[in-house]
Amino acid sequence: MRKVLFIYNPRAGTGLIRNHLSYILEEMGKREFEITIHPTQNANDACETTRLCGADYDMIICSGGDGTLDQVAAGMQRGGFRRQLGYIPAGSTNDFAASLGISKDMRKAAKDILEGTEFDCDIGRFNENYFIYVAAFGAFTDVSYKTSQEWKNALGHLAYILQGVKSLSSLKAWHMKIESEEYTGEGDFLYGMVTNSNSVGGFKGITGRDVTLNDGKFEVTLIRATDNIIIWASIINALMSGEENDYVISFKTAHLEVFSDTKIPWTRDGEYGGSYTHAVIDNLPGALPIIVPSDAAALEAGEDRGYFEEAGEEDDSAEILGL
């Protein structure tokens, strides 16, 4: 029997894991898995449980939002071991699952773990911490962790939009120096993100073109400061369309350092990630052996596997932003 550690966040998304838990466990039982179940108890529980216990198992499966997945991956890094990881998305947005083609139908995602294939995905190291798909600073990056779980459960993606609108009045520019092999510059920036994903905050296409999740490179997007609302409209259009814009800097890199005179607050995978005057960000190639659906060969070529369409939804990002 394969020993499996199953970690789930009972509060993620709308808490629907409770409605599917029996089915998931029964399906795994058919494969002669010896399963240990652990519902998370607090904010850092998934990381610590993985770090302390994960090496005793042949495989780890987690269910929750991107933050839960982030913690399990960080737990493996901190514990110094590598295990196959299955992921059943249960959050409000599930950006990383979208990029990997993992279904947001929890039962299908569970079945795909049993029938899928391993994909060695890049992850990021941020100073002494880790992230799965995005580290960001500046405008709106606090939206995810300032949006209450109750709002997320009740309103889903709309909750992030509403919280973002509330943040408009507190936009702040940060003076910083950016250093990488591909780009070095200094100035005032409203926003920056270092990503390994096809979507952020539920919005597809804003991380750049030709995104490949195992190429050893991040996609970096920086937005220069402006208080001109007309320019802001052109910036949003550029992000959604991929067109060039004087206020948007985009490049790929495996290593990036950010310097500032004052501490800048960051988010990592939608959670508060601390405040720093110096951030060192490195790509860890192929560090996450995650199981994806068996038809996910398109990931190698950086293709969009149509996660939103699979779920019967259209990507309404441009409509929400009024474009």
Short mmCIF file of C-alpha atoms in Angstrom, two decimals:
data_model
loop_
_atom_site.label_atom_id
_atom_site.label_comp_id
_atom_site.label_asym_id
_atom_site.label_seq_id
_atom_site.Cartn_x
_atom_site.Cartn_y
_atom_site.Cartn_z
CA MET A 1 0.00 0.00 0.00
CA ARG A 2 1.12 3.56 -0.72
CA LYS A 3 1.03 5.76 2.33
CA VAL A 4 -0.79 9.03 1.52
CA LEU A 5 -1.04 12.17 3.63
CA PHE A 6 -4.23 14.07 2.79
CA ILE A 7 -4.23 17.67 4.05
CA TYR A 8 -7.30 19.81 3.49
CA ASN A 9 -8.48 23.27 4.49
CA PRO A 10 -12.10 22.92 5.67
CA ARG A 11 -12.72 26.69 5.28
CA ALA A 12 -11.38 27.14 1.75
CA GLY A 13 -13.79 28.51 -0.84
CA THR A 14 -17.33 27.70 0.19
CA GLY A 15 -16.28 24.76 2.33
CA LEU A 16 -17.54 22.29 -0.29
CA ILE A 17 -14.77 19.82 0.53
CA ARG A 18 -17.12 18.49 3.21
CA ASN A 19 -19.62 17.50 0.54
CA HIS A 20 -17.03 15.61 -1.50
CA LEU A 21 -14.76 14.17 1.16
CA SER A 22 -16.42 10.75 1.33
CA TYR A 23 -16.30 10.33 -2.47
CA ILE A 24 -12.64 11.37 -2.63
CA LEU A 25 -11.60 8.96 0.11
CA GLU A 26 -13.59 6.11 -1.39
CA GLU A 27 -11.92 6.62 -4.78
CA MET A 28 -8.48 6.63 -3.18
CA GLY A 29 -9.38 3.56 -1.16
CA LYS A 30 -9.95 1.67 -4.40
CA ARG A 31 -6.26 2.17 -5.20
CA GLU A 32 -5.17 0.56 -1.95
CA PHE A 33 -3.92 3.79 -0.45
CA GLU A 34 -3.30 3.94 3.26
CA ILE A 35 -4.61 7.43 3.95
CA THR A 36 -3.92 9.75 6.86
CA ILE A 37 -6.34 12.69 6.92
CA HIS A 38 -5.42 16.05 8.40
CA PRO A 39 -7.79 19.06 8.37
CA THR A 40 -5.81 22.26 8.90
CA GLN A 41 -6.26 23.95 12.27
CA ASN A 42 -4.58 27.33 11.80
CA ALA A 43 -2.85 29.60 9.29
CA ASN A 44 0.50 27.76 9.12
CA ASP A 45 -0.68 24.25 9.89
CA ALA A 46 -0.36 22.83 6.36
CA CYS A 47 3.30 23.91 6.13
CA GLU A 48 4.29 22.58 9.53
CA THR A 49 2.42 19.31 9.13
CA THR A 50 4.11 18.72 5.78
CA ARG A 51 7.54 19.69 7.08
CA LEU A 52 7.34 17.47 10.14
CA CYS A 53 5.44 14.47 8.76
CA GLY A 54 5.48 14.56 4.96
CA ALA A 55 8.68 12.58 4.49
CA ASP A 56 7.03 9.57 6.18
CA TYR A 57 4.57 9.25 3.28
CA ASP A 58 4.87 8.13 -0.33
CA MET A 59 2.58 10.86 -1.60
CA ILE A 60 0.87 14.03 -0.37
CA ILE A 61 -2.54 15.27 -1.49
CA CYS A 62 -3.87 18.66 -0.48
CA SER A 63 -7.18 20.43 -0.96
CA GLY A 64 -7.77 24.13 -0.44
CA GLY A 65 -6.94 27.40 -2.12
CA ASP A 66 -3.64 28.53 -3.61
CA GLY A 67 -2.45 29.42 -0.11
CA THR A 68 -2.89 25.84 1.11
CA LEU A 69 -0.94 24.51 -1.87
CA ASP A 70 1.75 27.11 -1.22
CA GLN A 71 2.13 25.92 2.36
CA VAL A 72 2.43 22.25 1.44
CA ALA A 73 5.08 23.01 -1.19
CA ALA A 74 6.95 25.21 1.31
CA GLY A 75 6.75 22.42 3.88
CA MET A 76 8.49 20.03 1.51
CA GLN A 77 11.21 22.59 0.78
CA ARG A 78 11.77 23.30 4.47
CA GLY A 79 11.75 19.60 5.28
CA GLY A 80 14.31 18.88 2.57
CA PHE A 81 12.38 16.12 0.81
CA ARG A 82 10.48 15.60 -2.44
CA ARG A 83 7.16 13.77 -2.84
CA GLN A 84 4.53 13.56 -5.53
CA LEU A 85 1.85 16.12 -4.80
CA GLY A 86 -1.81 15.90 -5.79
CA TYR A 87 -3.97 19.03 -5.65
CA ILE A 88 -7.76 19.32 -5.37
CA PRO A 89 -8.66 23.03 -5.79
CA ALA A 90 -11.21 24.34 -3.30
CA GLY A 91 -10.45 28.07 -3.16
CA SER A 92 -12.25 31.10 -4.55
CA THR A 93 -9.89 31.77 -7.46
CA ASN A 94 -7.44 28.85 -7.90
CA ASP A 95 -5.04 30.58 -10.30
CA PHE A 96 -2.39 27.89 -10.17
CA ALA A 97 -4.82 25.08 -10.85
CA ALA A 98 -6.04 27.05 -13.88
CA SER A 99 -2.51 27.20 -15.27
CA LEU A 100 -1.98 23.47 -14.73
CA GLY A 101 -5.29 22.45 -16.27
CA ILE A 102 -6.49 20.94 -13.00
CA SER A 103 -10.27 20.84 -12.90
CA LYS A 104 -12.13 22.93 -10.35
CA ASP A 105 -14.67 20.11 -10.18
CA MET A 106 -13.36 18.51 -7.01
CA ARG A 107 -14.38 14.97 -7.90
CA LYS A 108 -12.78 15.20 -11.33
CA ALA A 109 -9.63 16.69 -9.81
CA ALA A 110 -9.44 13.76 -7.38
CA LYS A 111 -9.87 11.25 -10.19
CA ASP A 112 -7.20 13.01 -12.26
CA ILE A 113 -4.75 12.59 -9.37
CA LEU A 114 -5.27 8.82 -9.56
CA GLU A 115 -4.98 8.70 -13.36
CA GLY A 116 -2.68 11.66 -14.04
CA THR A 117 1.01 12.17 -14.63
CA GLU A 118 3.78 13.95 -12.75
CA PHE A 119 4.77 17.42 -13.93
CA ASP A 120 7.93 18.94 -12.48
CA CYS A 121 6.89 22.56 -12.06
CA ASP A 122 9.09 25.53 -11.15
CA ILE A 123 8.47 27.35 -7.90
CA GLY A 124 10.01 30.46 -6.35
CA ARG A 125 12.17 31.25 -3.35
CA PHE A 126 11.61 34.68 -1.82
CA ASN A 127 14.35 35.48 0.70
CA GLU A 128 13.88 32.71 3.28
CA ASN A 129 10.35 31.83 2.09
CA TYR A 130 8.74 30.18 -0.95
CA PHE A 131 5.91 30.79 -3.38
CA ILE A 132 4.14 28.72 -5.99
CA TYR A 133 3.09 31.14 -8.69
CA VAL A 134 3.20 34.84 -7.71
CA ALA A 135 5.08 37.30 -5.52
CA ALA A 136 3.82 40.86 -5.85
CA PHE A 137 3.99 44.34 -4.34
CA GLY A 138 2.01 47.55 -4.71
CA ALA A 139 -1.49 48.39 -5.88
CA PHE A 140 -4.21 45.88 -5.03
CA THR A 141 -1.81 43.18 -3.80
CA ASP A 142 -3.46 43.26 -0.40
CA VAL A 143 -6.89 42.54 -1.91
CA SER A 144 -6.69 38.78 -1.42
CA TYR A 145 -5.67 38.69 2.23
CA LYS A 146 -7.84 41.69 3.19
CA THR A 147 -10.94 40.10 1.66
CA SER A 148 -12.67 38.17 4.43
CA GLN A 149 -13.27 34.44 4.04
CA GLU A 150 -16.98 35.12 4.50
CA TRP A 151 -16.95 37.51 1.52
CA LYS A 152 -15.02 34.99 -0.56
CA ASN A 153 -17.44 32.21 0.32
CA ALA A 154 -20.50 34.31 -0.42
CA LEU A 155 -19.39 36.29 -3.48
CA GLY A 156 -16.48 34.34 -4.99
CA HIS A 157 -14.50 36.31 -7.60
CA LEU A 158 -16.71 39.39 -7.16
CA ALA A 159 -15.42 39.74 -3.59
CA TYR A 160 -11.93 40.48 -4.90
CA ILE A 161 -13.28 43.10 -7.31
CA LEU A 162 -15.18 44.88 -4.54
CA GLN A 163 -12.17 44.89 -2.23
CA GLY A 164 -10.03 46.18 -5.10
CA VAL A 165 -12.36 49.12 -5.65
CA LYS A 166 -12.07 49.95 -1.94
CA SER A 167 -8.27 50.03 -2.36
CA LEU A 168 -8.30 52.69 -5.10
CA SER A 169 -8.11 55.53 -2.60
CA SER A 170 -4.92 54.20 -1.01
CA LEU A 171 -2.70 53.70 -4.06
CA LYS A 172 0.94 54.36 -3.24
CA ALA A 173 4.11 54.46 -5.32
CA TRP A 174 7.33 52.87 -4.10
CA HIS A 175 10.79 54.07 -5.07
CA MET A 176 13.03 51.10 -5.76
CA LYS A 177 15.88 49.67 -7.76
CA ILE A 178 15.38 46.49 -9.76
CA GLU A 179 18.35 44.29 -10.68
CA SER A 180 18.44 41.21 -12.90
CA GLU A 181 20.50 39.96 -15.80
CA GLU A 182 17.73 40.93 -18.21
CA TYR A 183 16.72 44.32 -16.75
CA THR A 184 18.15 46.88 -14.34
CA GLY A 185 16.35 50.11 -13.52
CA GLU A 186 15.34 52.55 -10.81
CA GLY A 187 12.19 54.60 -10.31
CA ASP A 188 8.76 54.90 -8.72
CA PHE A 189 6.54 51.88 -9.21
CA LEU A 190 2.87 51.34 -8.37
CA TYR A 191 2.88 47.60 -8.89
CA GLY A 192 5.11 44.65 -9.63
CA MET A 193 4.60 40.91 -9.92
CA VAL A 194 6.92 37.96 -10.38
CA THR A 195 4.85 35.07 -11.72
CA ASN A 196 4.83 31.50 -12.96
CA SER A 197 1.18 31.31 -13.97
CA ASN A 198 -1.24 32.06 -16.79
CA SER A 199 -3.56 34.00 -14.49
CA VAL A 200 -3.41 36.11 -11.33
CA GLY A 201 -6.43 37.05 -9.23
CA GLY A 202 -8.63 35.12 -11.66
CA PHE A 203 -7.58 37.31 -14.61
CA LYS A 204 -6.09 35.46 -17.56
CA GLY A 205 -3.40 36.84 -19.83
CA ILE A 206 -1.94 39.56 -17.61
CA THR A 207 1.28 37.65 -16.82
CA GLY A 208 2.59 37.78 -20.40
CA ARG A 209 2.72 35.61 -23.47
CA ASP A 210 4.29 32.18 -23.98
CA VAL A 211 4.16 31.34 -20.28
CA THR A 212 5.83 27.99 -19.59
CA LEU A 213 5.71 26.58 -16.08
CA ASN A 214 8.93 24.53 -16.20
CA ASP A 215 11.37 26.73 -18.15
CA GLY A 216 13.34 27.95 -15.14
CA LYS A 217 12.14 31.51 -15.72
CA PHE A 218 9.65 33.88 -14.11
CA GLU A 219 7.53 36.41 -15.96
CA VAL A 220 8.09 39.86 -14.39
CA THR A 221 5.69 42.79 -14.82
CA LEU A 222 6.39 46.24 -13.38
CA ILE A 223 4.11 49.29 -13.62
CA ARG A 224 5.61 52.77 -13.32
CA ALA A 225 3.81 55.32 -11.17
CA THR A 226 1.25 57.73 -12.61
CA ASP A 227 -1.71 59.66 -11.23
CA ASN A 228 -3.25 60.17 -14.67
CA ILE A 229 -6.46 58.15 -14.91
CA ILE A 230 -6.25 58.13 -18.71
CA ILE A 231 -2.81 56.55 -18.58
CA TRP A 232 -4.16 54.00 -16.09
CA ALA A 233 -6.73 52.96 -18.67
CA SER A 234 -3.98 52.44 -21.26
CA ILE A 235 -1.95 50.44 -18.75
CA ILE A 236 -4.87 48.10 -18.07
CA ASN A 237 -5.44 47.67 -21.79
CA ALA A 238 -1.75 46.86 -22.27
CA LEU A 239 -1.83 44.26 -19.50
CA MET A 240 -4.90 42.55 -20.94
CA SER A 241 -3.77 42.67 -24.58
CA GLY A 242 0.00 42.28 -24.26
CA GLU A 243 0.62 45.50 -26.19
CA GLU A 244 3.67 47.64 -25.43
CA ASN A 245 3.25 50.56 -23.06
CA ASP A 246 5.79 53.07 -21.73
CA TYR A 247 4.56 52.51 -18.18
CA VAL A 248 4.67 48.70 -18.29
CA ILE A 249 7.98 46.83 -18.08
CA SER A 250 7.94 43.10 -18.84
CA PHE A 251 10.73 40.54 -18.98
CA LYS A 252 11.62 36.96 -18.05
CA THR A 253 14.30 36.06 -15.52
CA ALA A 254 15.51 33.33 -13.17
CA HIS A 255 16.86 35.75 -10.55
CA LEU A 256 15.71 39.17 -9.41
CA GLU A 257 16.64 41.55 -6.59
CA VAL A 258 14.58 44.51 -5.41
CA PHE A 259 16.07 47.30 -3.27
CA SER A 260 14.26 50.17 -1.51
CA ASP A 261 14.88 52.68 1.27
CA THR A 262 11.62 51.84 3.02
CA LYS A 263 10.05 48.46 3.70
CA ILE A 264 7.73 47.32 0.94
CA PRO A 265 4.88 44.90 1.79
CA TRP A 266 4.68 41.85 -0.48
CA THR A 267 2.15 39.11 -1.06
CA ARG A 268 3.03 35.53 -1.89
CA ASP A 269 0.32 33.41 -3.52
CA GLY A 270 -2.41 35.72 -2.25
CA GLU A 271 -1.24 35.84 1.37
CA TYR A 272 0.68 38.55 3.21
CA GLY A 273 4.37 37.79 2.65
CA GLY A 274 6.14 40.31 4.89
CA SER A 275 7.75 43.74 4.33
CA TYR A 276 11.33 44.14 3.10
CA THR A 277 13.87 46.70 1.92
CA HIS A 278 15.71 43.96 0.01
CA ALA A 279 14.00 41.05 -1.73
CA VAL A 280 15.95 38.25 -3.41
CA ILE A 281 13.81 36.11 -5.69
CA ASP A 282 15.05 32.90 -7.32
CA ASN A 283 13.43 30.36 -9.62
CA LEU A 284 13.75 26.76 -8.39
CA PRO A 285 13.44 24.73 -11.63
CA GLY A 286 11.26 21.64 -11.48
CA ALA A 287 11.10 21.74 -7.68
CA LEU A 288 7.41 20.77 -7.41
CA PRO A 289 6.46 17.26 -8.67
CA ILE A 290 2.74 17.93 -8.99
CA ILE A 291 0.27 15.53 -10.60
CA VAL A 292 -1.66 16.94 -13.56
CA PRO A 293 -4.29 15.41 -15.87
CA SER A 294 -2.74 12.89 -18.25
CA ASP A 295 -3.59 15.03 -21.28
CA ALA A 296 -1.55 17.99 -19.97
CA ALA A 297 1.31 17.66 -22.46
CA ALA A 298 0.45 21.21 -23.55
CA LEU A 299 2.07 22.46 -20.36
CA GLU A 300 5.49 21.69 -21.84
CA ALA A 301 4.81 24.16 -24.65
CA GLY A 302 3.31 26.80 -22.39
CA GLU A 303 -0.12 26.47 -23.98
CA ASP A 304 -3.35 27.65 -22.36
CA ARG A 305 -5.42 24.55 -21.59
CA GLY A 306 -8.71 26.45 -21.30
CA TYR A 307 -9.43 26.01 -17.59
CA PHE A 308 -12.19 28.62 -17.55
CA GLU A 309 -13.84 27.20 -20.65
CA GLU A 310 -13.67 23.68 -19.18
CA ALA A 311 -15.65 24.90 -16.21
CA GLY A 312 -18.30 26.33 -18.50
CA GLU A 313 -17.33 29.92 -17.78
CA GLU A 314 -16.05 32.74 -19.92
CA ASP A 315 -13.11 34.88 -18.89
CA ASP A 316 -14.91 38.15 -18.11
CA SER A 317 -11.83 40.06 -16.93
CA ALA A 318 -12.05 42.78 -19.59
CA GLU A 319 -15.79 43.23 -19.01
CA ILE A 320 -15.32 43.62 -15.26
CA LEU A 321 -12.66 46.27 -15.83
CA GLY A 322 -14.92 48.12 -18.24
CA LEU A 323 -12.72 47.62 -21.30
#
